[in-house]
mmCIF file of C-alpha atoms (C1' of nucleotides) in Angstrom:
data_model
loop_
_atom_site.group_PDB
_atom_site.id
_atom_site.type_symbol
_atom_site.label_atom_id
_atom_site.label_comp_id
_atom_site.label_asym_id
_atom_site.label_seq_id
_atom_site.Cartn_x
_atom_site.Cartn_y
_atom_site.Cartn_z
ATOM 1 C CA UNK A 513 -9.695 22.742 20.939
ATOM 2 C CA UNK A 514 -13.185 23.012 19.560
ATOM 3 C CA UNK A 515 -14.434 20.134 17.547
ATOM 4 C CA UNK A 516 -14.627 21.792 14.193
ATOM 5 C CA UNK A 517 -14.794 20.215 10.792
ATOM 6 C CA UNK A 518 -11.192 19.104 10.723
ATOM 7 C CA UNK A 519 -11.672 17.208 13.982
ATOM 8 C CA UNK A 520 -14.572 15.328 12.482
ATOM 9 C CA UNK A 521 -12.522 14.483 9.420
ATOM 10 C CA UNK A 522 -9.673 13.146 11.509
ATOM 11 C CA UNK A 523 -11.913 11.090 13.735
ATOM 12 C CA UNK A 524 -13.495 9.564 10.685
ATOM 13 C CA UNK A 525 -10.158 8.770 9.057
ATOM 14 C CA UNK A 526 -8.957 7.151 12.250
ATOM 15 C CA UNK A 527 -11.879 4.781 12.057
ATOM 16 C CA UNK A 528 -10.738 3.341 8.746
ATOM 17 C CA UNK A 529 -9.800 -0.261 9.534
ATOM 18 C CA UNK A 530 -6.432 -1.799 8.730
ATOM 19 C CA UNK A 531 -6.236 -3.039 5.187
ATOM 20 C CA UNK A 532 -9.002 -0.760 3.962
ATOM 21 C CA UNK A 533 -9.007 2.675 2.335
ATOM 22 C CA UNK A 534 -11.543 5.414 1.874
ATOM 23 C CA UNK A 535 -11.892 8.300 -0.530
ATOM 24 C CA UNK A 536 -12.121 12.051 -0.235
ATOM 25 C CA UNK A 537 -15.556 11.958 -1.742
ATOM 26 C CA UNK A 538 -16.856 9.422 0.747
ATOM 27 C CA UNK A 539 -15.636 11.502 3.646
ATOM 28 C CA UNK A 540 -17.161 14.617 2.173
ATOM 29 C CA UNK A 541 -20.522 12.944 1.651
ATOM 30 C CA UNK A 542 -20.552 11.408 5.113
ATOM 31 C CA UNK A 543 -19.764 14.657 6.882
ATOM 32 C CA UNK A 544 -21.953 16.735 4.635
ATOM 33 C CA UNK A 545 -19.151 18.833 3.218
ATOM 34 C CA UNK A 546 -19.767 20.759 0.040
ATOM 35 C CA UNK A 547 -16.939 19.327 -1.986
ATOM 36 C CA UNK A 548 -14.261 16.629 -1.706
ATOM 37 C CA UNK A 549 -11.686 19.339 -2.238
ATOM 38 C CA UNK A 550 -12.495 20.598 1.207
ATOM 39 C CA UNK A 551 -11.384 17.276 2.644
ATOM 40 C CA UNK A 552 -8.115 17.442 0.759
ATOM 41 C CA UNK A 553 -7.632 20.964 1.913
ATOM 42 C CA UNK A 554 -8.191 20.006 5.568
ATOM 43 C CA UNK A 555 -5.825 17.046 5.460
ATOM 44 C CA UNK A 556 -3.126 19.003 3.695
ATOM 45 C CA UNK A 557 -3.332 22.017 5.916
ATOM 46 C CA UNK A 558 -3.121 20.255 9.282
ATOM 47 C CA UNK A 559 0.256 18.995 10.432
ATOM 48 C CA UNK A 560 0.447 15.305 11.195
ATOM 49 C CA UNK A 561 0.788 15.861 14.896
ATOM 50 C CA UNK A 562 -2.210 13.591 15.125
ATOM 51 C CA UNK A 563 -1.867 9.884 14.579
ATOM 52 C CA UNK A 564 -4.159 10.183 11.625
ATOM 53 C CA UNK A 565 -3.562 7.508 8.982
ATOM 54 C CA UNK A 566 -3.857 9.949 6.088
ATOM 55 C CA UNK A 567 -2.311 7.377 3.797
ATOM 56 C CA UNK A 568 -5.561 5.424 3.817
ATOM 57 C CA UNK A 569 -7.320 8.204 1.945
ATOM 58 C CA UNK A 570 -7.151 7.881 -1.846
ATOM 59 C CA UNK A 571 -8.891 9.115 -4.994
ATOM 60 C CA UNK A 572 -12.220 7.621 -5.941
ATOM 61 C CA UNK A 573 -10.653 5.708 -8.827
ATOM 62 C CA UNK A 574 -8.016 4.221 -6.548
ATOM 63 C CA UNK A 575 -5.114 6.500 -7.448
ATOM 64 C CA UNK A 576 -2.887 7.694 -4.656
ATOM 65 C CA UNK A 577 -2.888 11.277 -3.604
ATOM 66 C CA UNK A 578 0.342 12.938 -4.514
ATOM 67 C CA UNK A 579 4.027 12.569 -5.108
ATOM 68 C CA UNK A 580 4.919 15.001 -2.385
ATOM 69 C CA UNK A 581 2.388 14.141 0.264
ATOM 70 C CA UNK A 582 3.767 11.057 1.973
ATOM 71 C CA UNK A 583 7.301 11.026 0.687
ATOM 72 C CA UNK A 584 6.313 9.657 -2.687
ATOM 73 C CA UNK A 585 3.540 7.443 -3.916
ATOM 74 C CA UNK A 586 5.805 4.395 -3.876
ATOM 75 C CA UNK A 587 6.251 4.848 -0.166
ATOM 76 C CA UNK A 588 2.544 5.197 0.388
ATOM 77 C CA UNK A 589 1.856 2.204 -1.790
ATOM 78 C CA UNK A 590 4.219 -0.054 0.100
ATOM 79 C CA UNK A 591 2.723 1.192 3.322
ATOM 80 C CA UNK A 592 -0.752 0.240 2.216
ATOM 81 C CA UNK A 593 0.349 -3.079 0.798
ATOM 82 C CA UNK A 594 1.955 -4.005 4.088
ATOM 83 C CA UNK A 595 -1.393 -3.302 5.715
ATOM 84 C CA UNK A 596 -3.110 -5.697 3.362
ATOM 85 C CA UNK A 597 -4.605 -3.288 0.844
ATOM 86 C CA UNK A 598 -4.908 -4.932 -2.550
ATOM 87 C CA UNK A 599 -3.509 -3.230 -5.625
ATOM 88 C CA UNK A 600 -4.481 -3.499 -9.223
ATOM 89 C CA UNK A 601 -1.430 -2.220 -11.053
ATOM 90 C CA UNK A 602 -0.780 1.333 -9.911
ATOM 91 C CA UNK A 603 -4.178 1.742 -8.372
ATOM 92 C CA UNK A 604 -5.869 0.431 -5.277
ATOM 93 C CA UNK A 605 -8.358 -2.339 -5.977
ATOM 94 C CA UNK A 606 -11.323 -0.290 -4.825
ATOM 95 C CA UNK A 607 -13.731 -3.070 -5.471
ATOM 96 C CA UNK A 608 -12.258 -5.078 -2.638
ATOM 97 C CA UNK A 609 -10.301 -2.663 -0.476
ATOM 98 C CA UNK A 610 -12.710 0.242 -0.190
ATOM 99 C CA UNK A 611 -14.089 0.708 3.289
ATOM 100 C CA UNK A 612 -17.676 -0.370 2.862
ATOM 101 C CA UNK A 613 -18.951 1.644 5.800
ATOM 102 C CA UNK A 614 -18.837 4.944 3.989
ATOM 103 C CA UNK A 615 -19.582 3.891 0.473
ATOM 104 C CA UNK A 616 -23.324 3.954 0.859
ATOM 105 C "C1'" DA S 38 -12.771 42.480 -5.412
ATOM 106 C "C1'" DT S 39 -10.406 39.001 -8.758
ATOM 107 C "C1'" DG S 40 -8.036 35.480 -10.697
ATOM 108 C "C1'" DC S 41 -5.211 31.626 -10.082
ATOM 109 C "C1'" DT S 42 -4.400 26.864 -7.710
ATOM 110 C "C1'" DG S 43 -5.562 22.490 -5.763
ATOM 111 C "C1'" DA S 44 -4.145 15.725 -1.356
ATOM 112 C "C1'" DC S 45 -11.504 15.841 -6.051
ATOM 113 C "C1'" DC S 46 -15.365 13.804 -8.850
ATOM 114 C "C1'" DG S 47 -18.520 12.533 -12.423
ATOM 115 C "C1'" DA S 48 -19.918 12.716 -17.014
ATOM 116 C "C1'" DG S 49 -18.816 12.339 -21.759
ATOM 117 C "C1'" DC S 50 -16.297 11.006 -25.708
ATOM 118 C "C1'" DC O 1269 -9.283 1.866 -20.551
ATOM 119 C "C1'" DG O 1270 -7.714 6.659 -21.271
ATOM 120 C "C1'" DC O 1271 -8.165 11.738 -21.813
ATOM 121 C "C1'" DT O 1272 -10.807 16.146 -21.383
ATOM 122 C "C1'" DC O 1273 -13.970 19.350 -19.239
ATOM 123 C "C1'" DG O 1274 -16.894 21.694 -16.009
ATOM 124 C "C1'" DG O 1275 -18.177 22.392 -11.342
ATOM 125 C "C1'" DC O 1276 -16.916 22.769 -6.780
ATOM 126 C "C1'" DC O 1277 -15.108 26.125 -2.941
ATOM 127 C "C1'" DA O 1278 -11.301 27.562 0.530
ATOM 128 C "C1'" DG O 1279 -6.758 30.146 0.470
ATOM 129 C "C1'" DC O 1280 -3.683 33.242 -1.124
ATOM 130 C "C1'" DA O 1281 -1.287 37.009 -3.699
#
DNA sequence: ATGCTGACCGAGC
DNA sequence: CGCTCGGCCAGCA
């Protein structure tokens, strides 16, 4: 297994600490990808045979990814909440729960 | 080749 | 705060 782009993405996602989230855009910027869509494409395409916590990746405004992706956004939301991620209504409280490491 | 579609984002109103 | 729009680029029919 060559360490291609997807490997880098997964390694980065695995570094997201418990109780924090990161965004597609942050990942894209950090790895030098052309567009955040590429990140979404990589995560969607690869099976979850890895222990990658994909549920910690959200939109830049704090919305959760999709209704079909993790068995529903309610499921994902409860998952995150149990990890300590703060919510502001339907959205993640990005101000406090965004992983600061990438957001430079 | 070409024209959608999408696990996105920022600007603008 | 909410909605639209354009740009982005990899896959796929």
